[in-house]
mmCIF file of C-alpha atoms in Angstrom:
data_model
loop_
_atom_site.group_PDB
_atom_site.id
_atom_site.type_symbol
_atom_site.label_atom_id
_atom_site.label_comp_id
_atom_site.label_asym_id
_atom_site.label_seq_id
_atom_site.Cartn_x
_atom_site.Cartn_y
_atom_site.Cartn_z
ATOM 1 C CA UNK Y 1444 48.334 101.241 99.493
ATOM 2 C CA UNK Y 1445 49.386 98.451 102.459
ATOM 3 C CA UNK Y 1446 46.925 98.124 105.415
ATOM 4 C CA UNK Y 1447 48.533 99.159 108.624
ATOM 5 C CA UNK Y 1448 47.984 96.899 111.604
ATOM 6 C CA UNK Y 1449 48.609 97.602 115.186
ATOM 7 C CA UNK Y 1450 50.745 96.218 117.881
ATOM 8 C CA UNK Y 1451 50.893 97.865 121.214
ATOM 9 C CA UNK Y 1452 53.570 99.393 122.650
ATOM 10 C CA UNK Y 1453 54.652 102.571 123.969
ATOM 11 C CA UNK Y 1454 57.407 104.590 122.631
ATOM 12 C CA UNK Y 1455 59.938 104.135 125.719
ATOM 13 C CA UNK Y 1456 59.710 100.916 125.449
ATOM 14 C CA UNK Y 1457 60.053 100.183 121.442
ATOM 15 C CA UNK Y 1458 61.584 103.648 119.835
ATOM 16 C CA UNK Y 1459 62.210 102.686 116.029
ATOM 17 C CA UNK Y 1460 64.725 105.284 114.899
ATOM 18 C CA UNK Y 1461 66.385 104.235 117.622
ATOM 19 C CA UNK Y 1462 66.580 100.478 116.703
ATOM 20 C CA UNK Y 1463 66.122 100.082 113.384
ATOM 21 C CA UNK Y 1464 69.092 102.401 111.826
ATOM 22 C CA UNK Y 1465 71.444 102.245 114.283
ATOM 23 C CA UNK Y 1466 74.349 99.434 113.705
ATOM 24 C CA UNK Y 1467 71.744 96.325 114.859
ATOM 25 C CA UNK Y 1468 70.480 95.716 111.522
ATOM 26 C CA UNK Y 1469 71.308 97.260 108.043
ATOM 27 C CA UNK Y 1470 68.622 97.010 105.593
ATOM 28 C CA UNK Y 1471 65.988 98.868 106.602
ATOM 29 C CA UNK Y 1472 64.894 101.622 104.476
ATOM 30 C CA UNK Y 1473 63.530 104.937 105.824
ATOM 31 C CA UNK Y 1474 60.948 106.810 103.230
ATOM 32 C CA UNK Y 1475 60.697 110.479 105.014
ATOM 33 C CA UNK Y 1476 57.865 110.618 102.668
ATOM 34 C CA UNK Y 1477 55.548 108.712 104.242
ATOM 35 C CA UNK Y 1478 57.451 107.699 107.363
ATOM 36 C CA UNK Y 1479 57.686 104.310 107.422
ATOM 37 C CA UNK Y 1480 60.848 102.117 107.432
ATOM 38 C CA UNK Y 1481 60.698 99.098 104.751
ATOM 39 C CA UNK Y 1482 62.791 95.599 104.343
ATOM 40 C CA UNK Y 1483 62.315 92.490 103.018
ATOM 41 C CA UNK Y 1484 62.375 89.734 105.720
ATOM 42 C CA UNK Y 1485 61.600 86.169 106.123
ATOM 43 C CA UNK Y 1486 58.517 84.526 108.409
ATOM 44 C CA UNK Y 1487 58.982 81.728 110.841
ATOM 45 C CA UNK Y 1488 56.935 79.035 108.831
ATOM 46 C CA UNK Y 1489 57.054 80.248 105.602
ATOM 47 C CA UNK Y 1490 60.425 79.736 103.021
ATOM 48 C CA UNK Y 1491 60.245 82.923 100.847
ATOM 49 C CA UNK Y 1492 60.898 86.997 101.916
ATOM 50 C CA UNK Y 1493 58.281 89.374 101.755
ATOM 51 C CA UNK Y 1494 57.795 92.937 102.039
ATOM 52 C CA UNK Y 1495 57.563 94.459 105.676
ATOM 53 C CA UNK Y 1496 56.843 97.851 106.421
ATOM 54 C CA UNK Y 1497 56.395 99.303 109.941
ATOM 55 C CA UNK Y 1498 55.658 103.110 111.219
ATOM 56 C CA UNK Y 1499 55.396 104.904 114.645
ATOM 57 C CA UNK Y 1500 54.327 108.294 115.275
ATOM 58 C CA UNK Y 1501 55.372 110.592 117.652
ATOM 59 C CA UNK Y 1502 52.801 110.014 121.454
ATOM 60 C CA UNK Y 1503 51.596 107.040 120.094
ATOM 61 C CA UNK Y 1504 51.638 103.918 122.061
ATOM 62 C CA UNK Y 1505 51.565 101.414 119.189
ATOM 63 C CA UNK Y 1506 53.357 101.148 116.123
ATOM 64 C CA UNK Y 1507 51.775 100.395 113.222
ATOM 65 C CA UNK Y 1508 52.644 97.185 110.238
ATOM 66 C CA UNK Y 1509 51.855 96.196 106.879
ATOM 67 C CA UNK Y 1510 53.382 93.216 104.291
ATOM 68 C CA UNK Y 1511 52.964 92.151 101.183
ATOM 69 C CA UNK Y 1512 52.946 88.597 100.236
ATOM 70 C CA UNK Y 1513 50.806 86.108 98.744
ATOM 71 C CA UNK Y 1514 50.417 83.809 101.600
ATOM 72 C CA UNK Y 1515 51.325 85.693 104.663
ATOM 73 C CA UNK Y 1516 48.806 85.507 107.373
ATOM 74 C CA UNK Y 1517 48.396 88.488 109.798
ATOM 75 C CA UNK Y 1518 48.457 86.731 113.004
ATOM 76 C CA UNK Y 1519 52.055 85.016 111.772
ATOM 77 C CA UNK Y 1520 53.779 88.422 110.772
ATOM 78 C CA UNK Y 1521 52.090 90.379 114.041
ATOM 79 C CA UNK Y 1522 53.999 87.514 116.470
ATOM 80 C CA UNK Y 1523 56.895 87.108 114.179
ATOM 81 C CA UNK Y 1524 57.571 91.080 114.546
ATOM 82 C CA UNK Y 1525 57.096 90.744 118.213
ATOM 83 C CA UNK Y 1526 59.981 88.468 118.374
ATOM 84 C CA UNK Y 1527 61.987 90.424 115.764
ATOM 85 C CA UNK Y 1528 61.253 93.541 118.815
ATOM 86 C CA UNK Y 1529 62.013 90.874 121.543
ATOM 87 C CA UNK Y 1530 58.765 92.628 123.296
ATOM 88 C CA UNK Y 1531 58.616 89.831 125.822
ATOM 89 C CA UNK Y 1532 61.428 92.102 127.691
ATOM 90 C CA UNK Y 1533 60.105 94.474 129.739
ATOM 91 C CA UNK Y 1534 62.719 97.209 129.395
ATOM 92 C CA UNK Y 1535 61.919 99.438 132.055
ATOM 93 C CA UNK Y 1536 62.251 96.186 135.115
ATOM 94 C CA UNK Y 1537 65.652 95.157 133.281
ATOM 95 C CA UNK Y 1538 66.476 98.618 133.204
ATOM 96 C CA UNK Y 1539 66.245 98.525 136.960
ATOM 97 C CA UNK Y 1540 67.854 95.695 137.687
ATOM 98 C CA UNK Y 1541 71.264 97.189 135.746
ATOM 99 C CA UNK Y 1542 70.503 100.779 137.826
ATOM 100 C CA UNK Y 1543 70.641 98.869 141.412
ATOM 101 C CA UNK Y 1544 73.941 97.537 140.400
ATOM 102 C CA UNK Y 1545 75.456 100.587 138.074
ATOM 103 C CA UNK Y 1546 75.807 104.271 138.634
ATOM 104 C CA UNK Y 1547 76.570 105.075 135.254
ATOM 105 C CA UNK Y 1548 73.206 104.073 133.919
ATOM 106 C CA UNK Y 1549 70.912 105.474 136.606
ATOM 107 C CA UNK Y 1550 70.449 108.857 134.852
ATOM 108 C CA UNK Y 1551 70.405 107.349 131.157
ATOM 109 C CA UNK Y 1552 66.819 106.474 129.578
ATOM 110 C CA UNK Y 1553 66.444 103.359 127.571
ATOM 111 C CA UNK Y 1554 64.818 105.283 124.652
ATOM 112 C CA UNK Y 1555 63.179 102.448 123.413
ATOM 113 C CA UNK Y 1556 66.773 100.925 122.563
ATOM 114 C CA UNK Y 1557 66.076 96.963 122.064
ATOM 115 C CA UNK Y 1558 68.454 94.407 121.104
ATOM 116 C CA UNK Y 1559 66.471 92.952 118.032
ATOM 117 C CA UNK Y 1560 66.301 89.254 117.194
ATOM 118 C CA UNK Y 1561 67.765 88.922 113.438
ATOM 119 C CA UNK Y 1562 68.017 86.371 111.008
ATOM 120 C CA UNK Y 1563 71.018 84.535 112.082
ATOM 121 C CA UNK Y 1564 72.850 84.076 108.582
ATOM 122 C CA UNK Y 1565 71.884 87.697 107.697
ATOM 123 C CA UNK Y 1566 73.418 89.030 110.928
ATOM 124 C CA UNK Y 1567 76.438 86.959 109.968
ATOM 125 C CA UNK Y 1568 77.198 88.000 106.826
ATOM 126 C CA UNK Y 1569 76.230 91.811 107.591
ATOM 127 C CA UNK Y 1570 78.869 91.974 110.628
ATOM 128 C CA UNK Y 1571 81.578 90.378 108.606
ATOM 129 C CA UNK Y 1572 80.530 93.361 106.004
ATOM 130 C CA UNK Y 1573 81.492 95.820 109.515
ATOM 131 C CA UNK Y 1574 84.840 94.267 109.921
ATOM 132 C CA UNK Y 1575 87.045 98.176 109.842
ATOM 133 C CA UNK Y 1576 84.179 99.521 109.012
ATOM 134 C CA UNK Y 1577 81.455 102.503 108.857
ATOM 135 C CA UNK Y 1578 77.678 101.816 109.196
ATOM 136 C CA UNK Y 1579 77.198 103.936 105.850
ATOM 137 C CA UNK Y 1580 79.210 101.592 104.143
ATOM 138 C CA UNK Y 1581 78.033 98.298 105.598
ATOM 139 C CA UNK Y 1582 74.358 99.566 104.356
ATOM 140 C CA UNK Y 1583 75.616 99.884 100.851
ATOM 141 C CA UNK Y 1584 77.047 96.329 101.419
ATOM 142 C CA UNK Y 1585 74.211 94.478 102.566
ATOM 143 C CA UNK Y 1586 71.882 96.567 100.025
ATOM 144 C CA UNK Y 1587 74.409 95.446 96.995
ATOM 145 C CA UNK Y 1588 74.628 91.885 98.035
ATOM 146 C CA UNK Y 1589 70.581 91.237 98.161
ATOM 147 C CA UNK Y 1590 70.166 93.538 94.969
ATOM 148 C CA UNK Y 1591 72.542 91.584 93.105
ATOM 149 C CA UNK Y 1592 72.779 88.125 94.493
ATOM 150 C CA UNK Y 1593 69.118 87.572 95.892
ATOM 151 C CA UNK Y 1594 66.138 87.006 94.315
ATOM 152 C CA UNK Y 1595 63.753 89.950 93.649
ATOM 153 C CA UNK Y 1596 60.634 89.353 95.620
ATOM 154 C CA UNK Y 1597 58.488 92.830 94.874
ATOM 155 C CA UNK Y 1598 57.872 96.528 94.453
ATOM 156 C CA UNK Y 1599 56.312 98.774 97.131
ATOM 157 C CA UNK Y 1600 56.299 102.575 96.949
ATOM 158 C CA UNK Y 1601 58.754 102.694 93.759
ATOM 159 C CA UNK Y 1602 61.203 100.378 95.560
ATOM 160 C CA UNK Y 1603 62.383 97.035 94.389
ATOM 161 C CA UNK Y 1604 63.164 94.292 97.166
ATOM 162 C CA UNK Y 1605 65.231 91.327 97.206
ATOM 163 C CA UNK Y 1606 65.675 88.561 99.376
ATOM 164 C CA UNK Y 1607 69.268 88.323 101.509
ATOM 165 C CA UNK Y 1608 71.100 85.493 99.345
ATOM 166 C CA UNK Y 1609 71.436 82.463 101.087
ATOM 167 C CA UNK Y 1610 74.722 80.533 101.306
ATOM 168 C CA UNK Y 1611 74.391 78.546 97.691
ATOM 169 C CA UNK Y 1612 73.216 81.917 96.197
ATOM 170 C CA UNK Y 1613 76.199 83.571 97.178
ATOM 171 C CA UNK Y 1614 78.275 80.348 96.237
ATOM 172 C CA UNK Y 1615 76.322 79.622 92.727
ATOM 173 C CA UNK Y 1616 76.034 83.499 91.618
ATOM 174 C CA UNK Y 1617 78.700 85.684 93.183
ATOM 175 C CA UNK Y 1618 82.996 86.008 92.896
ATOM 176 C CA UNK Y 1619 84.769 87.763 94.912
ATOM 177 C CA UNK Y 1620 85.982 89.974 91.919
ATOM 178 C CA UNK Y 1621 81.855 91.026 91.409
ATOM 179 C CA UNK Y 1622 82.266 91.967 95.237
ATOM 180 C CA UNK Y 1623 85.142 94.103 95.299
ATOM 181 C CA UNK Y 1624 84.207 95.645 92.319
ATOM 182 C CA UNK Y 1625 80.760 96.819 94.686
ATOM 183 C CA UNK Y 1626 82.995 97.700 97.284
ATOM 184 C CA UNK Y 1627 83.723 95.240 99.672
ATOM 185 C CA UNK Y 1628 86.797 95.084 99.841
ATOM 186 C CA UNK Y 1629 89.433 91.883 101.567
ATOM 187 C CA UNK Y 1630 85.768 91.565 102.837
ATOM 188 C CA UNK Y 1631 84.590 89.627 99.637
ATOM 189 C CA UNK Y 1632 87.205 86.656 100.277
ATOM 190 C CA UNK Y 1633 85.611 86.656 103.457
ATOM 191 C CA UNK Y 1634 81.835 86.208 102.465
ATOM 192 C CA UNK Y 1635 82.811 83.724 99.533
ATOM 193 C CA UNK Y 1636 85.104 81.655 102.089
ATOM 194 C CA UNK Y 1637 82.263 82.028 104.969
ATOM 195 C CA UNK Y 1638 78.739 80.935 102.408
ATOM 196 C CA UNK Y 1639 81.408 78.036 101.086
ATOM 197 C CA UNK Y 1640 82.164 76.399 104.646
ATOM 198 C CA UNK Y 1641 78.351 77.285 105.493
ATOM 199 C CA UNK Y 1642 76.937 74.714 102.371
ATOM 200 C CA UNK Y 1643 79.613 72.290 103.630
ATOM 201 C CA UNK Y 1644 77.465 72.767 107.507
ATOM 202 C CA UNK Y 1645 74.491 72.082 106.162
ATOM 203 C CA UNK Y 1646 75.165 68.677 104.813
ATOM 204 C CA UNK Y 1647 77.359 68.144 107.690
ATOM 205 C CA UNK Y 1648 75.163 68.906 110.724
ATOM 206 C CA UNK Y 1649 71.935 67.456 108.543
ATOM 207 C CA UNK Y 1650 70.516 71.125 108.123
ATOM 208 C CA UNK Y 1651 68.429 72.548 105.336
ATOM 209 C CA UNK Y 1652 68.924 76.480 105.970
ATOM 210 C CA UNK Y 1653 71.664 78.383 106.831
ATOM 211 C CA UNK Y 1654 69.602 79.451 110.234
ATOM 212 C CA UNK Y 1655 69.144 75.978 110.777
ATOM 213 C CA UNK Y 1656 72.816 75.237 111.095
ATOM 214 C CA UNK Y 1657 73.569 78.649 112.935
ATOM 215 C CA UNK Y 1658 70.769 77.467 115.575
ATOM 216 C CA UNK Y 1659 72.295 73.967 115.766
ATOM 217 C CA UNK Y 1660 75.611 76.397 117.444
ATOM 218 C CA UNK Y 1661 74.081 78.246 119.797
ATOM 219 C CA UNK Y 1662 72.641 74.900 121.685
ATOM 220 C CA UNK Y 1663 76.055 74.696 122.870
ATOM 221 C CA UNK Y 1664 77.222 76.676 125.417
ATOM 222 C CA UNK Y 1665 78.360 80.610 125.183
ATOM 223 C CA UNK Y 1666 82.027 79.825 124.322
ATOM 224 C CA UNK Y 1667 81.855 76.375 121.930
ATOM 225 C CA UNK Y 1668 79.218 78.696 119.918
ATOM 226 C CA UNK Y 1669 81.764 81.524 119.403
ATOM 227 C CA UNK Y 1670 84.496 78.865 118.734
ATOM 228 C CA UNK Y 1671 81.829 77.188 116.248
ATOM 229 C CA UNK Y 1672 81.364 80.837 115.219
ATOM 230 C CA UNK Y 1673 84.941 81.857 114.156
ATOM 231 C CA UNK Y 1674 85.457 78.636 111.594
ATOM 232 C CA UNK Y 1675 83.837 81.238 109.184
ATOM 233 C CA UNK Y 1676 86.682 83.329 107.497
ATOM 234 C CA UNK Y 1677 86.383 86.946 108.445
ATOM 235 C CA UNK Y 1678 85.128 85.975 112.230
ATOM 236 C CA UNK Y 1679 86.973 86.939 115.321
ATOM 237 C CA UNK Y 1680 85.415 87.763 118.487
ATOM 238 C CA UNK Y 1681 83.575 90.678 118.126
ATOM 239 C CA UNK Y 1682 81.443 89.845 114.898
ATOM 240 C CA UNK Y 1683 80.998 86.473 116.702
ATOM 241 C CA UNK Y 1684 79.621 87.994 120.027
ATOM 242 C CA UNK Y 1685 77.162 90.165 117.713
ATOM 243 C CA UNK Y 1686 75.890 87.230 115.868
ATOM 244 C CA UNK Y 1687 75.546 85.166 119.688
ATOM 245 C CA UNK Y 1688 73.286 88.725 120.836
ATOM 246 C CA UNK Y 1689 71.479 89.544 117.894
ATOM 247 C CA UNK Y 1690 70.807 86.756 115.907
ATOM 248 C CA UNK Y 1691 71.028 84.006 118.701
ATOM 249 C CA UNK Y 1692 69.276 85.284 121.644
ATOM 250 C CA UNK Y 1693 71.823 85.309 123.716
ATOM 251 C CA UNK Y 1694 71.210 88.843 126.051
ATOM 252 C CA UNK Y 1695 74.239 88.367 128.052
ATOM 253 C CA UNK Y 1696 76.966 88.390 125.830
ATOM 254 C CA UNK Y 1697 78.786 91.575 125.325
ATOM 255 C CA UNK Y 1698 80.462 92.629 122.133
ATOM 256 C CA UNK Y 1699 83.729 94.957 122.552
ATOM 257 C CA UNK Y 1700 84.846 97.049 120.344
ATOM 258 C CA UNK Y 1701 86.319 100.663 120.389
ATOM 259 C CA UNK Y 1702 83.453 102.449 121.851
ATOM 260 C CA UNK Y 1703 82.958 99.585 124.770
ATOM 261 C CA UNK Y 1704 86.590 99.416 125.063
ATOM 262 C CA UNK Y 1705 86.477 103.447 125.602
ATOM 263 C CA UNK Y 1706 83.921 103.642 127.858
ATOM 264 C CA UNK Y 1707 84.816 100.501 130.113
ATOM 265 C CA UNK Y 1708 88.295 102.360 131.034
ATOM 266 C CA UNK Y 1709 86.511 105.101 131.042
ATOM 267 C CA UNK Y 1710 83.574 104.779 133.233
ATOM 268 C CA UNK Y 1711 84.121 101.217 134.859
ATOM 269 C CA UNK Y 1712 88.309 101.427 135.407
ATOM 270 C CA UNK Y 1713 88.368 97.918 133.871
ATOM 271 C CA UNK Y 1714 91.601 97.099 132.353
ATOM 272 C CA UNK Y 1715 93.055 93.402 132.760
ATOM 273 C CA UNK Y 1716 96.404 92.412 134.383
ATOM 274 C CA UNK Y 1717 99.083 90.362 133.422
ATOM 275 C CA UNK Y 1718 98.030 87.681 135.627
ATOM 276 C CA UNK Y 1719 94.312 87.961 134.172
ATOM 277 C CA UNK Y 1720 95.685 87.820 131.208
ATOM 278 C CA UNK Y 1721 97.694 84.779 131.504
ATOM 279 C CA UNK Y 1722 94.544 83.044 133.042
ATOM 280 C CA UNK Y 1723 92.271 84.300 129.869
ATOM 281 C CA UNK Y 1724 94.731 82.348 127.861
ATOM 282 C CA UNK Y 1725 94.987 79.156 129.921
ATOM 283 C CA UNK Y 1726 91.420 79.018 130.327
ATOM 284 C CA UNK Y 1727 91.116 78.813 126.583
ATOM 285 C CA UNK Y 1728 93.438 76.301 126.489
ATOM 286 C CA UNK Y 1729 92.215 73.744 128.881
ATOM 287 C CA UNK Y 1730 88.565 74.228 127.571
ATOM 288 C CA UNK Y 1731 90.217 73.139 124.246
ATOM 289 C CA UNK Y 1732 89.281 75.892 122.289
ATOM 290 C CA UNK Y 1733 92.272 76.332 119.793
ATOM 291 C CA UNK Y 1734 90.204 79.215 117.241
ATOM 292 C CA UNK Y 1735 89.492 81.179 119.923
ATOM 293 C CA UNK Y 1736 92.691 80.977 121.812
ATOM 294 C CA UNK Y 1737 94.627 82.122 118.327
ATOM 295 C CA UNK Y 1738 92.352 85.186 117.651
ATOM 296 C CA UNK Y 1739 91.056 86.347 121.505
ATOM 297 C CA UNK Y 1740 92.244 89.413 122.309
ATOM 298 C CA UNK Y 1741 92.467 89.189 126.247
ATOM 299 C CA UNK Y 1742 92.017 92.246 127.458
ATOM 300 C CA UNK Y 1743 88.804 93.023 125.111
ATOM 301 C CA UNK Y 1744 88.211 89.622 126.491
ATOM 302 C CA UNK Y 1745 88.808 90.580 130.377
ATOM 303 C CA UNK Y 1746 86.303 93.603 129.134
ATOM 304 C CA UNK Y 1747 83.494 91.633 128.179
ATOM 305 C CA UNK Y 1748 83.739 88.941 131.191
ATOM 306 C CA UNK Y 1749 83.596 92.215 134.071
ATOM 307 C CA UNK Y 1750 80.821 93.616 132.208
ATOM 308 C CA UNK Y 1751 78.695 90.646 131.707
ATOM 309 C CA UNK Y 1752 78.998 90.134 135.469
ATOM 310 C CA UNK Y 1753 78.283 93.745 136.145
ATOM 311 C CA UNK Y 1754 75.146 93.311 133.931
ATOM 312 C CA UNK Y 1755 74.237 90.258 135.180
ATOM 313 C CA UNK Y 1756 71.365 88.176 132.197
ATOM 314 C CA UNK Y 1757 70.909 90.918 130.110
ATOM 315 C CA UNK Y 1758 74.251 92.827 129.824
ATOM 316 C CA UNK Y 1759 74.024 92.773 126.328
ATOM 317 C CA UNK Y 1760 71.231 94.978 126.141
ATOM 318 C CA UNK Y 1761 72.782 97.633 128.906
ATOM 319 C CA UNK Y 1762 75.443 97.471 126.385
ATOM 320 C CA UNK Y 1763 73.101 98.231 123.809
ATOM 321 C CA UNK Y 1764 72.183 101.550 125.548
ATOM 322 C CA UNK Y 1765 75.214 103.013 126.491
ATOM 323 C CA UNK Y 1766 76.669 102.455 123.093
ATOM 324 C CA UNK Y 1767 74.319 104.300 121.511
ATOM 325 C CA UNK Y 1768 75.110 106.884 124.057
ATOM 326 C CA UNK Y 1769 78.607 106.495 122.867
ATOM 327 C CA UNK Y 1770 78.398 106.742 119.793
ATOM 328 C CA UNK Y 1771 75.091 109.107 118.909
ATOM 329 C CA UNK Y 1772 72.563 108.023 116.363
ATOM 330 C CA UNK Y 1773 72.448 107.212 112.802
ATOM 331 C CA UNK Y 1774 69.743 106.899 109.843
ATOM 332 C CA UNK Y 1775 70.565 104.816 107.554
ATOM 333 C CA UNK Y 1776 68.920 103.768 103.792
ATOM 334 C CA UNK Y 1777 66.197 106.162 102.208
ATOM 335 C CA UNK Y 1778 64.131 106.072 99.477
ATOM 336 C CA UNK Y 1779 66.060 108.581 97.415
ATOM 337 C CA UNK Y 1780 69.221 105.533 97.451
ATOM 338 C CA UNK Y 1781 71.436 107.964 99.855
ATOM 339 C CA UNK Y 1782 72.438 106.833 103.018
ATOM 340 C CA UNK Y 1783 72.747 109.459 105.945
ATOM 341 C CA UNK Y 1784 73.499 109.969 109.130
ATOM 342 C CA UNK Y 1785 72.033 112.302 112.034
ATOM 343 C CA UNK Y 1786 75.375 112.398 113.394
ATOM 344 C CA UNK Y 1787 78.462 111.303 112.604
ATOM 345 C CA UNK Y 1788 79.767 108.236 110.658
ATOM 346 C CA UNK Y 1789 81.428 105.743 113.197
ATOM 347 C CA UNK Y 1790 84.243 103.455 112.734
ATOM 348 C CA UNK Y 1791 83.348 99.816 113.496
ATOM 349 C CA UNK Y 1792 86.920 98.113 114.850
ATOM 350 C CA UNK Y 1793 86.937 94.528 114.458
ATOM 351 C CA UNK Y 1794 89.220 93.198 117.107
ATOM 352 C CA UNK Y 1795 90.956 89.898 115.281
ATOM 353 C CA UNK Y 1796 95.206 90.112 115.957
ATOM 354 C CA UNK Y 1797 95.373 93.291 117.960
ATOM 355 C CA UNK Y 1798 97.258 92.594 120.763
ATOM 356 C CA UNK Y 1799 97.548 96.250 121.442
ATOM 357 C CA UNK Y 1800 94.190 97.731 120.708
ATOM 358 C CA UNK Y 1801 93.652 99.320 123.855
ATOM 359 C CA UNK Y 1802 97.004 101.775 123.139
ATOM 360 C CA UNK Y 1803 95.507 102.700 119.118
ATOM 361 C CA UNK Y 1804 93.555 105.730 118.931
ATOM 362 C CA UNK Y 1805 91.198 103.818 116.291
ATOM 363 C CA UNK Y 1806 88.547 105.820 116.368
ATOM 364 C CA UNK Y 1807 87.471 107.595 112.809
ATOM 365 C CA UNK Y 1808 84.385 109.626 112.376
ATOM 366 C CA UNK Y 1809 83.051 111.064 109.683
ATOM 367 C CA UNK Y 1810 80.452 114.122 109.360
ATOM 368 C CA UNK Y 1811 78.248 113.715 106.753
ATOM 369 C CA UNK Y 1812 75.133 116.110 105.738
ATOM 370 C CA UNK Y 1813 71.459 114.609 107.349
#
């Protein structure tokens, strides 16, 4: 049996259901048994993954942690998890700052919705796994690539753990036959293609981890990271935007996609013109930016621009909330190996080469049995 540590926070400001299972990250694992959620993840200061396991119950204003590994120390896991929560943000003042500004989110509750802070290559590789996808299916993919191509780092509670395979792992121990064969798809030429160019990176920019090199990007500014970004094979400017919000700290950027795209014509009337359009693509053009002028799609584009000034520093996070409005909740992983839903099954649209997105009814959903 783990011992459980605490870390305070109430439940509107830090709901896990709510952030853990819910398109951010993928590899969480709910055991309704004992209700906790369980990953493997990897410390700031130390180079192997260990076990994490966090729980929250219901009027509580803490949520409780545990870990196994050999060398972790508590004080190390309890800040790293407070920056994996990004509970420096107060949600409730940022939450204000959107109302003064927005109608449409004056009535809606954060319910402890956070943008989470991921490990950059993970959050990479998993949103190039959500390219025309569902989140069932992208938590298959991410479970299949650790359990096959990652190194096996423990047992807890009947469950085997892996590490996420770095670049070389993927490289040294993976084809993309192995990956279609596990289901993903024209997506497995993108991972091989993406962890190849990413070992190339490393000895290029003088880096020794994957994050290192994705970290090295995102000193730039917003739009030479994204450009930086989509090199990797399988990027375009949504899965870009995701990895610049979640897994670069970047709180303003916006990522659009069919829900966003939905609700900012619905709610917000924002829809670009041809003259906004034809400056979208000369501004790309004069900043030099030849990747993302070939795969922008200017009217998501015009999209995310209104509604990061709308938002103002932390748009991303507003956007956070009202797409999980949007979309309803999900679960996820459990112990028994299923994956479930509370809801419905959502389509994830990547937005690479469609010109007319806006005009596609794209959206899928599939019910599936909680």
């Amino acid at each position: 049996m783990v011992k459980l540590y605490k870390i305070s926070v109430k439940q509107e400001d830090l709901r896990l259901q709510n952030v853990l299972q819910a398109g951010q990250a993928f590899r969480w694992i709910w055991d309704d048994k004992n209700h906790w959620y369980m990953t493997s993840m990897i410390i700031v200061g130390y180079e192997t993954y260990g076990i994490i396991i966090v729980k929250q119950e219901e009027g509580c204003d803490y949520i409780e942690f545990g870990f196994q590994h050999p060398k972790w120390e508590l004080q190390k896991v309890e800040e790293h998890l407070k920056q994996y929560f990004r509970l420096e943000v107060d949600l409730n003042t940022h939450q204000d700052l959107w109302k003064s500004t927005d109608p449409n989110l004056k009535n809606i509750s954060p319910q402890g919705i956070r943008i989470l802070f991921q490990e950059p290559w993970e959050t990479l590789i998993s949103f190039i796994c959500s390219s025309n996808n569902n989140i069932n299916r992208i938590t298959k993919m991410c479970h299949n690539l650790t359990s096959h191509f990652g190194d096996k780092i423990g047992t807890f509670e009947d469950t085997t753990f892996y590490s996420f395979p770095t670049s070389e792992q993927i490289v040294e121990r993976a084809t993309e036959e192995e990956l279609r064969e596990f289901g993903f798809g024209y997506r497995a030429k993108y991972i091989i293609e993406t962890a190849k160019l990413m070992t190339k990176d490393k000895k290029t920019y003088g880096c020794t981890t994957d994050q290192e090199v994705l970290l090295h990007f995102a000193a730039s500014n917003y739009e030479e990271t994204r450009e930086k970004l989509m090199r990797y094979t399988g990027v375009g400017p949504k899965v870009a935007d995701c990895v610049c919000l979640m897994g670069l700290h970047l709180d303003d950027v916006v990522p659009v996609d069919v829900h966003v795209a939905r609700f900012a014509k619905r709610d917000y009337h924002i829809a670009a013109s041809k003259t906004e359009i034809a400056e979208i693509r000369a501004t790309y053009t004069k900043l030099d930016l030849p990747i993302t002028k070939k795969k922008i799609n200017p009217e998501l584009d015009f999209i995310r621009t209104e509604l990061t000034k709308k938002w103002g520093p932390f748009a991303g996070w507003a956007q956070g909330i009202l797409f999980s409005k949007e979309v309803g909740s999900v679960i996820g992983a459990t112990t028994s190996g299923d994956i479930k839903t509370k809801k419905r099954a959502f389509k994830i649209e990547e937005d690479v080469d469609e010109s007319d997105f806006l005009s596609k009814k794209t959206l899928t959903s599939t019910k599936v049995e909680a």
